[in-house]
Short mmCIF file of C-alpha atoms in Angstrom, two decimals:
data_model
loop_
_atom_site.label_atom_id
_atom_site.label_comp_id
_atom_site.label_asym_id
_atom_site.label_seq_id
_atom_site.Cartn_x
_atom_site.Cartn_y
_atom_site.Cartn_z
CA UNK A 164 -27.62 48.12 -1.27
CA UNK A 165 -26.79 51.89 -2.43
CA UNK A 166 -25.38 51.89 -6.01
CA UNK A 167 -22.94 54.70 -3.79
CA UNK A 168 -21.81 51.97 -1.35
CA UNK A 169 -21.29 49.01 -4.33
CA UNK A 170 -19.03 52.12 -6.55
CA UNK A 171 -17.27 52.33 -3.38
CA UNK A 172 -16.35 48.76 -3.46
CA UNK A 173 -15.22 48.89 -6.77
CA UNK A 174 -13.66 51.72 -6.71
CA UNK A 175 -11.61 50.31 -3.72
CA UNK A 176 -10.69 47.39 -4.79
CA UNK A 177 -9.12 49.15 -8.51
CA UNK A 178 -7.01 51.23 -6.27
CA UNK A 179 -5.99 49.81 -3.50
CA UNK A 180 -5.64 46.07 -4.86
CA UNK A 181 -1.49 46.33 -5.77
CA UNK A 182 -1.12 48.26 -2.51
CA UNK A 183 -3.19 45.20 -0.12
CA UNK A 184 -1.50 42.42 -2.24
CA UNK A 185 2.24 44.02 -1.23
CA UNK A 186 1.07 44.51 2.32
CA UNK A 187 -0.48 40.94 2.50
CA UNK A 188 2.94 39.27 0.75
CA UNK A 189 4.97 41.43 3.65
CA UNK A 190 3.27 39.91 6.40
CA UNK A 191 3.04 36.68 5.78
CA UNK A 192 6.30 36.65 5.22
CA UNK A 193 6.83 37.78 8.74
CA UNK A 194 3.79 36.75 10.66
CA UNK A 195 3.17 33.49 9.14
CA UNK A 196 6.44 31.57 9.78
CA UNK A 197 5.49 28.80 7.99
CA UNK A 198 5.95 30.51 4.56
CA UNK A 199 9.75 31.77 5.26
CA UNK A 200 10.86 28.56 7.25
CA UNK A 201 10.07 26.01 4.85
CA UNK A 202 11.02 28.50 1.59
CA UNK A 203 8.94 26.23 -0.48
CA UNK A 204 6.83 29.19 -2.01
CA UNK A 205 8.64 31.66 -4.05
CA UNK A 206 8.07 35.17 -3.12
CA UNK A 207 6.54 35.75 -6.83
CA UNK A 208 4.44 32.84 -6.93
CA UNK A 209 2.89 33.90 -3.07
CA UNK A 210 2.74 37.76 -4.75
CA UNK A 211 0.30 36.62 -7.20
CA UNK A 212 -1.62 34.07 -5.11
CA UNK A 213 -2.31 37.29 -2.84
CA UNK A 214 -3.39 39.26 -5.58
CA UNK A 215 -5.36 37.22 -7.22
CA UNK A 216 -7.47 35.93 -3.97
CA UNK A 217 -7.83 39.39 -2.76
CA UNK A 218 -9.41 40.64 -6.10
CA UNK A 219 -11.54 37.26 -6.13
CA UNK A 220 -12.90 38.14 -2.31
CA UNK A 221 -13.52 41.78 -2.91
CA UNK A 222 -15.18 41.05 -6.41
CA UNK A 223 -17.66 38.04 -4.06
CA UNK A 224 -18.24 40.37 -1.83
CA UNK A 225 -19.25 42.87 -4.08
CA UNK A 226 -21.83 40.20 -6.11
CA UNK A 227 -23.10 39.47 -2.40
CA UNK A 228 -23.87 42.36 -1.77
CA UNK A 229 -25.09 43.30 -5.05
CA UNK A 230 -27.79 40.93 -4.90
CA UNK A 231 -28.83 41.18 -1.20
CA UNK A 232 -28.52 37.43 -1.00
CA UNK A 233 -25.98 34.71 -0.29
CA UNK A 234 -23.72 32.68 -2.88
CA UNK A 235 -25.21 29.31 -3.95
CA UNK A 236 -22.85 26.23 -4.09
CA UNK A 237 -19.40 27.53 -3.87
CA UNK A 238 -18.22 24.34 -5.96
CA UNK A 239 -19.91 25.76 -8.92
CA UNK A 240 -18.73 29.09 -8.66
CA UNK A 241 -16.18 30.14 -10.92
CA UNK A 242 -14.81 32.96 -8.78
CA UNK A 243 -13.74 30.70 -6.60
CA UNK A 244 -10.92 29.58 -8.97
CA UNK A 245 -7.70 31.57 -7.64
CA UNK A 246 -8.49 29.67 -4.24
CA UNK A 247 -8.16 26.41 -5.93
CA UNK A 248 -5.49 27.15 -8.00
CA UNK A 249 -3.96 28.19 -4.37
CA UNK A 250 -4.82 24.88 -2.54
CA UNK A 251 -3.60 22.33 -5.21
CA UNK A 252 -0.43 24.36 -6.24
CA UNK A 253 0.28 24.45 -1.70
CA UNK A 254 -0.74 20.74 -1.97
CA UNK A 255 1.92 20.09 -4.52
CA UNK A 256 4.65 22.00 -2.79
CA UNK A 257 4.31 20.14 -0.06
CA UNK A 258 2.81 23.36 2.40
CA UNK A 259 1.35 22.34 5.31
CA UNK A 260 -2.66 23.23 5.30
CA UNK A 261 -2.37 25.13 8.33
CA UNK A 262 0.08 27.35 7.30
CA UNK A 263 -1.85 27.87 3.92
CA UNK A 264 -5.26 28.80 5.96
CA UNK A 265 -3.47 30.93 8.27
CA UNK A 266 -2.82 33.41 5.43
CA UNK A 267 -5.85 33.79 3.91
CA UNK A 268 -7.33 34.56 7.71
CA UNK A 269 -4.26 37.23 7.93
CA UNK A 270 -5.61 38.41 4.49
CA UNK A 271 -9.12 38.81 5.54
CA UNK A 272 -8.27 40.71 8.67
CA UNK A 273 -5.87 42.94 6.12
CA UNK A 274 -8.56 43.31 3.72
CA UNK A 275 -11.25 43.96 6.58
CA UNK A 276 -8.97 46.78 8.45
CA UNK A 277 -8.43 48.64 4.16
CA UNK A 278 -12.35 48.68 4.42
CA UNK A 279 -12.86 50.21 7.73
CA UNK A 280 -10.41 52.53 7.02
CA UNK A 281 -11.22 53.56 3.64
CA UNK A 282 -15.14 53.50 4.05
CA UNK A 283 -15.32 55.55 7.16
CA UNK A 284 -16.56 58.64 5.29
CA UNK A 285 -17.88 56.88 2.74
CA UNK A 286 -19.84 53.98 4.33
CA UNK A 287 -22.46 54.29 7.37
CA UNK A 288 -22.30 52.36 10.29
CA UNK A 289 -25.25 49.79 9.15
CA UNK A 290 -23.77 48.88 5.69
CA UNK A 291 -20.42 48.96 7.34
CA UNK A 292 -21.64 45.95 9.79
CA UNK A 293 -22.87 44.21 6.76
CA UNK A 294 -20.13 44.53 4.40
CA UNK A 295 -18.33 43.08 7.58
CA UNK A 296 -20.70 39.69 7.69
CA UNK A 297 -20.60 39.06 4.24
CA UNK A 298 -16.80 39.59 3.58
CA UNK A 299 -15.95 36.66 6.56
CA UNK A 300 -17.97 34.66 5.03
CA UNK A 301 -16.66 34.99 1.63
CA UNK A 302 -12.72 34.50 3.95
CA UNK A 303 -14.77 31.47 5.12
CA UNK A 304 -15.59 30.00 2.34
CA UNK A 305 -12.82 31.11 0.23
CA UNK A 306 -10.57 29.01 2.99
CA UNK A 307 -12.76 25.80 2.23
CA UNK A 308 -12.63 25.97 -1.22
CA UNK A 309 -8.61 25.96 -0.61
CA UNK A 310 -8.83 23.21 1.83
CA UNK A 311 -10.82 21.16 -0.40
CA UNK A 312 -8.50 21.80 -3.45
CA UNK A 313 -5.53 21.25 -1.00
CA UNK A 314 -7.47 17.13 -0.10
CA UNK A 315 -8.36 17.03 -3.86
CA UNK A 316 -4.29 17.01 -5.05
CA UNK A 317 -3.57 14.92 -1.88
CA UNK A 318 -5.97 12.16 -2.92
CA UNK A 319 -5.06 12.33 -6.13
CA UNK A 320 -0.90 12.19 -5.40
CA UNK A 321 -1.31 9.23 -3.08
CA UNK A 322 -3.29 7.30 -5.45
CA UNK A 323 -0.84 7.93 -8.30
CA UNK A 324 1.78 7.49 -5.69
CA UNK A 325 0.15 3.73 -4.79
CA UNK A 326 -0.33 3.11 -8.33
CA UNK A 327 2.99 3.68 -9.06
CA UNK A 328 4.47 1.39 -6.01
CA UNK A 329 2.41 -1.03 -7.34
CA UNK A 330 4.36 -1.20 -10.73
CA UNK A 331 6.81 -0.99 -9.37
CA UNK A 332 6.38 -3.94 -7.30
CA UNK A 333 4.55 -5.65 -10.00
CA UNK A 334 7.72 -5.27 -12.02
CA UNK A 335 10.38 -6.87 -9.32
CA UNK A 336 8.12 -9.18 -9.15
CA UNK A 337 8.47 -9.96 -12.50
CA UNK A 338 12.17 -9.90 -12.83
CA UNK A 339 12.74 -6.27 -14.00
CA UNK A 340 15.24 -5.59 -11.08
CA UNK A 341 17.70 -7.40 -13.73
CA UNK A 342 17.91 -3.95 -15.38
CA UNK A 343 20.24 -1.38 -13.22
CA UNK A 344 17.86 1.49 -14.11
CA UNK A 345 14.73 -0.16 -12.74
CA UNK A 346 16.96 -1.73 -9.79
CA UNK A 347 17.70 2.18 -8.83
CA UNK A 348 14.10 2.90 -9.33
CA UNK A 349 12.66 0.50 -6.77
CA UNK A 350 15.72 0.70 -4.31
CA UNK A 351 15.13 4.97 -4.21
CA UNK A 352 10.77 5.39 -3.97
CA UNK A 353 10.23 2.15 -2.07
CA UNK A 354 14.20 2.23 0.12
CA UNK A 355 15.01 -1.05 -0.44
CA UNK A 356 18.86 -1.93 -1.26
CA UNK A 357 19.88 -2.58 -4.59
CA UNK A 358 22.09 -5.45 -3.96
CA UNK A 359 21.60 -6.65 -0.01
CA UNK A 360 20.54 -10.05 0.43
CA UNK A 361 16.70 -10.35 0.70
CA UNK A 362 14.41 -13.69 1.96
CA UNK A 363 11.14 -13.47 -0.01
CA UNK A 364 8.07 -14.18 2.36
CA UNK A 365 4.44 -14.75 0.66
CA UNK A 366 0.82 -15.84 2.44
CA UNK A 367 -2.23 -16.04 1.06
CA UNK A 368 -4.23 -13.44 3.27
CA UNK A 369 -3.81 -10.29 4.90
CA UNK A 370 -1.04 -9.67 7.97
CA UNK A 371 -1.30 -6.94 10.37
CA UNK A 372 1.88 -5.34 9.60
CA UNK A 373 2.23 -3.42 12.19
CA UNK A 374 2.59 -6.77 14.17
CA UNK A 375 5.10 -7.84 11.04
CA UNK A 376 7.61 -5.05 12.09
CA UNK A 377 7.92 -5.71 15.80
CA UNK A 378 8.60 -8.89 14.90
CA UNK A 379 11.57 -8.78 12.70
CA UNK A 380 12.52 -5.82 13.75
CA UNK A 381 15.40 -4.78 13.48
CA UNK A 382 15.22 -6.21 10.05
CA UNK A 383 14.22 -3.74 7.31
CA UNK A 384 11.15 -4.58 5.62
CA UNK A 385 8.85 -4.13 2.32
CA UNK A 386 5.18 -5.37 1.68
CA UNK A 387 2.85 -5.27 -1.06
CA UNK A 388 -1.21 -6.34 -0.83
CA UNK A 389 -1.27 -8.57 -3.82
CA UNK A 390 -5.03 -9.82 -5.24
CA UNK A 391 -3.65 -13.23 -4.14
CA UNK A 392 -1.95 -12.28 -0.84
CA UNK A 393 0.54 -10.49 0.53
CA UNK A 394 4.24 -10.17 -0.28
CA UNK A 395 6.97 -9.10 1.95
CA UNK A 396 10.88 -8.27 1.69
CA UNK A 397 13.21 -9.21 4.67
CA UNK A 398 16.47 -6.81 3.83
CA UNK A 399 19.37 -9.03 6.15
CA UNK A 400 21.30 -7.57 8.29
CA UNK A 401 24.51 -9.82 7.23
CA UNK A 402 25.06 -13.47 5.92
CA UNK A 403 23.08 -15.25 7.93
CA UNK A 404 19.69 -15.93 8.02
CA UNK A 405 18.74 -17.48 10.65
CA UNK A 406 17.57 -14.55 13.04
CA UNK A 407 15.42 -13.57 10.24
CA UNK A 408 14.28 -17.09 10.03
CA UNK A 409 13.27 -17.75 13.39
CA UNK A 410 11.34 -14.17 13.52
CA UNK A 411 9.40 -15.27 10.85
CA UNK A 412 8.11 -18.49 12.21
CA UNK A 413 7.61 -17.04 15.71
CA UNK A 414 5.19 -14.39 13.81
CA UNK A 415 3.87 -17.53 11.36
CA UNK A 416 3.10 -19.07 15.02
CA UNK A 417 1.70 -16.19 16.71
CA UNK A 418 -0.85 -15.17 14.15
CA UNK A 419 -1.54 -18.80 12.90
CA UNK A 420 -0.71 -18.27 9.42
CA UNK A 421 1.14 -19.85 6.59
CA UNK A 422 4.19 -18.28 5.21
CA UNK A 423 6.04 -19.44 2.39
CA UNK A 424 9.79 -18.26 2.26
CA UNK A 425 12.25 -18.31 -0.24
CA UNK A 426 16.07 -19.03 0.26
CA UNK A 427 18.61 -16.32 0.21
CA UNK A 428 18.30 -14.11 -2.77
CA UNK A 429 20.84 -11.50 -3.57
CA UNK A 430 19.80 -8.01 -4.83
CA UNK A 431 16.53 -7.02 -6.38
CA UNK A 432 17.74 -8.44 -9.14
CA UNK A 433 16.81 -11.98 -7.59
CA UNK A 434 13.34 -11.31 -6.26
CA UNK A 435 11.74 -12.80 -8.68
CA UNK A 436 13.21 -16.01 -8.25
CA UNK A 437 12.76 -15.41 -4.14
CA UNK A 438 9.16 -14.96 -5.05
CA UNK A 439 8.28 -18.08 -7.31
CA UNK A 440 9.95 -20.19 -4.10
CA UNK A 441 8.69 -18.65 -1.51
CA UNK A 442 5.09 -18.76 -3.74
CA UNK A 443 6.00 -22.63 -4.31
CA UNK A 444 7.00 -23.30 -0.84
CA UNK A 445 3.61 -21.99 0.39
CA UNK A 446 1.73 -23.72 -2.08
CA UNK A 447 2.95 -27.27 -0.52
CA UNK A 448 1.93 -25.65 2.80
CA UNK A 449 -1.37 -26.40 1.72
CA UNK A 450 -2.65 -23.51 4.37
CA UNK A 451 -1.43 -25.18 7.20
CA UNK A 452 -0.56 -22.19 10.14
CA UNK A 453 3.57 -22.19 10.27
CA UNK A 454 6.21 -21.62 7.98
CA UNK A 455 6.95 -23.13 4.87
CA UNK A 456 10.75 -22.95 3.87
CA UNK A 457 11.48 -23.22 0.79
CA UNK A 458 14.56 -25.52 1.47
CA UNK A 459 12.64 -27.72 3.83
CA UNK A 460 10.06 -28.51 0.73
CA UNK A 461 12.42 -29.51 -2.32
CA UNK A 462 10.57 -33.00 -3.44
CA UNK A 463 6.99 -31.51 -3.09
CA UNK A 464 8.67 -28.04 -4.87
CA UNK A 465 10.18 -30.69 -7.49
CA UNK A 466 7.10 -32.24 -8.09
CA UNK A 467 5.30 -29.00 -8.32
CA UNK A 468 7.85 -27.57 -10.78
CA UNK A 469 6.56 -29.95 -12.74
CA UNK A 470 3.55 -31.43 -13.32
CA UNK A 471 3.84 -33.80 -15.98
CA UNK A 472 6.27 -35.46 -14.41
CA UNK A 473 4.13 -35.32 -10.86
CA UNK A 474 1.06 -36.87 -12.83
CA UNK A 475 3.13 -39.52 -14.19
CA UNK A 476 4.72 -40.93 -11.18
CA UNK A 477 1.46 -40.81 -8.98
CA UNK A 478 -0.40 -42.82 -12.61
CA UNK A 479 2.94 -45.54 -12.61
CA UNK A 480 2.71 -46.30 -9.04
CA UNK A 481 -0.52 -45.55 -7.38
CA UNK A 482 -3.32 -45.29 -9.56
CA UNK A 483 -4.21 -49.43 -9.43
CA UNK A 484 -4.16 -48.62 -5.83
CA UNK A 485 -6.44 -45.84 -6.17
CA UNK A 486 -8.89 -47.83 -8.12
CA UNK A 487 -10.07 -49.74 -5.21
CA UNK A 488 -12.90 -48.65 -3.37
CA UNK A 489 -12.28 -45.43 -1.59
CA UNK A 490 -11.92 -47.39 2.01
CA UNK A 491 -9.59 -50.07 0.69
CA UNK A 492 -7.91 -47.33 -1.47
CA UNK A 493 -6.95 -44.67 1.74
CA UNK A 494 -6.09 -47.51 3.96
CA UNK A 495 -3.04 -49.02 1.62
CA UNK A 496 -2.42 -44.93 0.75
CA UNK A 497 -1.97 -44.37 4.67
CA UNK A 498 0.00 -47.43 5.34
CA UNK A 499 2.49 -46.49 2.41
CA UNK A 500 2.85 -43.37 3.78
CA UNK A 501 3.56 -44.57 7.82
CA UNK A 502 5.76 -46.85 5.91
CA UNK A 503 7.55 -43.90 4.13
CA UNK A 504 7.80 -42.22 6.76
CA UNK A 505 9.13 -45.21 9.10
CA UNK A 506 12.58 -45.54 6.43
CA UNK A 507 10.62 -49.00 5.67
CA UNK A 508 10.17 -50.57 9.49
CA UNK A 509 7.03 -52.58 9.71
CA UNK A 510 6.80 -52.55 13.16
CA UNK A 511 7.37 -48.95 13.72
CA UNK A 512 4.77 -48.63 10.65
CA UNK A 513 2.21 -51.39 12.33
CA UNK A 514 2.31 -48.67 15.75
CA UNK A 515 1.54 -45.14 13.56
CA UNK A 516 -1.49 -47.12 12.03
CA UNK A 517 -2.81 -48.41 14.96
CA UNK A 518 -2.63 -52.60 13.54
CA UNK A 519 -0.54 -55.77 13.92
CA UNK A 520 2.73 -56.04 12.30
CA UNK A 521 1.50 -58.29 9.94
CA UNK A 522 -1.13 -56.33 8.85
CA UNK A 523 1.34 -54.15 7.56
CA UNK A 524 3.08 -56.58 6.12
CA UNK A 525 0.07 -57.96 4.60
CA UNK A 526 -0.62 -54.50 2.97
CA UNK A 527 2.54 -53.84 1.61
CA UNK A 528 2.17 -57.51 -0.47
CA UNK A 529 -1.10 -56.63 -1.58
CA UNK A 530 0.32 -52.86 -2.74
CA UNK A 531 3.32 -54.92 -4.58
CA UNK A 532 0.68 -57.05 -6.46
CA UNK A 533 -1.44 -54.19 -7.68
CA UNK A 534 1.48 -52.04 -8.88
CA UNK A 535 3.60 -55.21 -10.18
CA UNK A 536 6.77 -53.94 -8.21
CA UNK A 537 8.47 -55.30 -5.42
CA UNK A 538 9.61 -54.13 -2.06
CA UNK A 539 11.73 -57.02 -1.14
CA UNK A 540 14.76 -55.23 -0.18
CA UNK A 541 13.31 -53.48 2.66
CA UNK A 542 14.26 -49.73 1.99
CA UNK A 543 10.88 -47.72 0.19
CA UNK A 544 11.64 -46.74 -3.35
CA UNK A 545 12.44 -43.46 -4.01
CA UNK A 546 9.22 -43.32 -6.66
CA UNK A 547 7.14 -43.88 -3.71
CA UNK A 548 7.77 -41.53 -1.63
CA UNK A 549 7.43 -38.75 -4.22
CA UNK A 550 4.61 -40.06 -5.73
CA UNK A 551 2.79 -40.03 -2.32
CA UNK A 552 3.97 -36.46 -1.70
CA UNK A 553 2.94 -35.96 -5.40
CA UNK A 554 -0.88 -37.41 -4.94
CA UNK A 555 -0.84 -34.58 -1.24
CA UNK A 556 -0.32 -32.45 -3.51
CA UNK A 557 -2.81 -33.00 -5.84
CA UNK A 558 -6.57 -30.56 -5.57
CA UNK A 559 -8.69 -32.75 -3.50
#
């Protein structure tokens, strides 16, 4: 290239850069509506932008041309920075991308239409076509290097955006919603209600929430992915819960899943206690598709609550039992339970398992002998029955 043609360029681009930069700013501001509808770029901060990006092109396109030869990888290239700086700072006030890539194209036709203007004299016809080429492809690439800053401080926001919806989640969890301030916090970035009344839901894999929504809708609704699960917020419409209830076993019966769900709980500020129920109530669930109320569970969520106690009552009235030989053992263990379950009838007992009356009978005297306790008065013992629900509950 003539060292005429590049002190042309520079010369040009000294003395006509304030004059393109006020002619770019004027219009955008009336051919890109973008910019003046959404008033989210002051006209200072969009003055500068232009002026720096149309000394970085003319300055590339200068070096190009300079050097007969393309640029290498644009992401090294320091010259690129003012269309960076222009992508993540659009990014971060929220510009739409189109918008921001329909100004730099007005700005290369601006800068294109200075050239031809000012080089007419000065420039032939050849190097004219050339300067051309290379200064679209600088627009070109100047435009990518704004649309990838633009992704960059996208990615970046929504991961500090899920990061932060996971503390905060982590934190209502965790009973934080007892302080006002955090209460506000959660209720405004994840629009949840301070103080409406709430059911807790929990499961142990992965919903398609899409299929959540339609079916508690019109319910509002909040879920987190959890390592262990998923947890969701059902935000009632008034008092009562049974709408809310019935959605959520119609949805724990269409996609065959367990759902554990906690009482009322009122405000954020009683999540936490919604979650270790609803957590508790799925836990007795053992897995089993349908859902798992917490109020429907209260012995086995007793016995849970405490395992000391749990351990104790299955050891005082089932282990001699359980010392038998496996067979002998889960026959008498099934028969109890039938038994249980029959309020203490032995014929209604003797028809669940399949045998004579007096085989049940039979049983239940050779139970009372192992666990030196009788069952003479007809009605099953209260230990019993939660020390069978107790032993269910026990890992297998």
């Amino acid at each position: 290239m003539r060292a005429d043609t590049l002190a042309f360029l520079a010369e040009h681009r000294r003395a006509s850069l304030d004059t393109l930069t006020e002619r770019l700013v004027v219009t955008i501001e009336a051919d890109n509506p973008g910019y003046r509808a959404t008033g989210l770029v002051p006209r200072t901060d969009l003055w500068h932008s232009c002026h720096d990006n149309i000394s970085r092109i003319l300055e590339l396109l200068a070096e190009s041309l300079e050097r007969d030869e393309r640029h290498g990888r644009a992401d090294d290239n320091p010259a690129y920075d003012a269309a960076r700086a222009t992508g993540r700072r659009r990014a971060e006030q929220g510009l739409p991308l189109d918008v921001v890539l329909r100004s730099f194209r007005i700005g290369g036709r601006l800068i294109w239409d200075d050239l031809v203007a000012a080089g007419e004299e000065a420039l032939d016809a050849v190097e004219l076509r050339e300067i051309g080429t290379l200064l679209w492809e600088v627009v070109d690439e100047t435009s990518a290097q704004v649309a990838t800053s633009y992704h960059l401080y996208e990615r970046a926001a929504v991961r500090a955006d899920e990061q932060l919806r996971a503390q905060l989640w982590e934190g209502l969890i965790n009973g934080r919603a007892k302080e006002p301030g955090f209460a506000h916090e959660v209720s405004r970035l994840l629009d949840l209600p301070v103080s409406g009344d709430y059911l807790v839901v929990v499961t142990g894999v992965g919903l398609d929430l899409a299929a959540v929504d339609r079916h508690l809708a019109p319910h509002a609704t909040g879920w987190v992915r959890r390592a262990d699960g998923l947890v969701g917020l059902v935000a009632l419409r008034d008092d009562r819960p049974d709408e809310a209830l019935g959605s959520l076993a119609a949805l724990a019966s269409a996609v065959r899943l367990a759902l554990g769900v906690s009482v009322v709980v009122h405000g954020l500020a009683g999540i936490d206690q919604g979650y270790r129920q609803a957590s508790l109530a799925l836990q007795v669930q053992e897995e089993q598709p349908g859902l798992a109320s917490f109020d429907q569970q209260l012995p086995e969520v007793l016995l849970l609550s405490s395992p000391e106690v749990s351990a104790r009552i299955v050891s005082v009235w089932l282990d001699p039992v359980l010392a038998l030989p496996e067979a002998e053992a889960r026959i008498l263990v099934d028969t109890l339970r039938a038994w249980v379950a029959h309020a203490g009838s032995a014929t209604r007992t003797a028809a669940a398992a399949h045998c004579h009356r007096n085989t049940v009978i039979n049983r239940l005297r050779r139970t009372e002998e192992l666990i030196g306790r009788s069952f003479a008065d007809g009605a099953p013992p209260v230990e019993l029955d939660l020390a069978l629900r107790a032993l269910r509950l026990e890992p297998q």
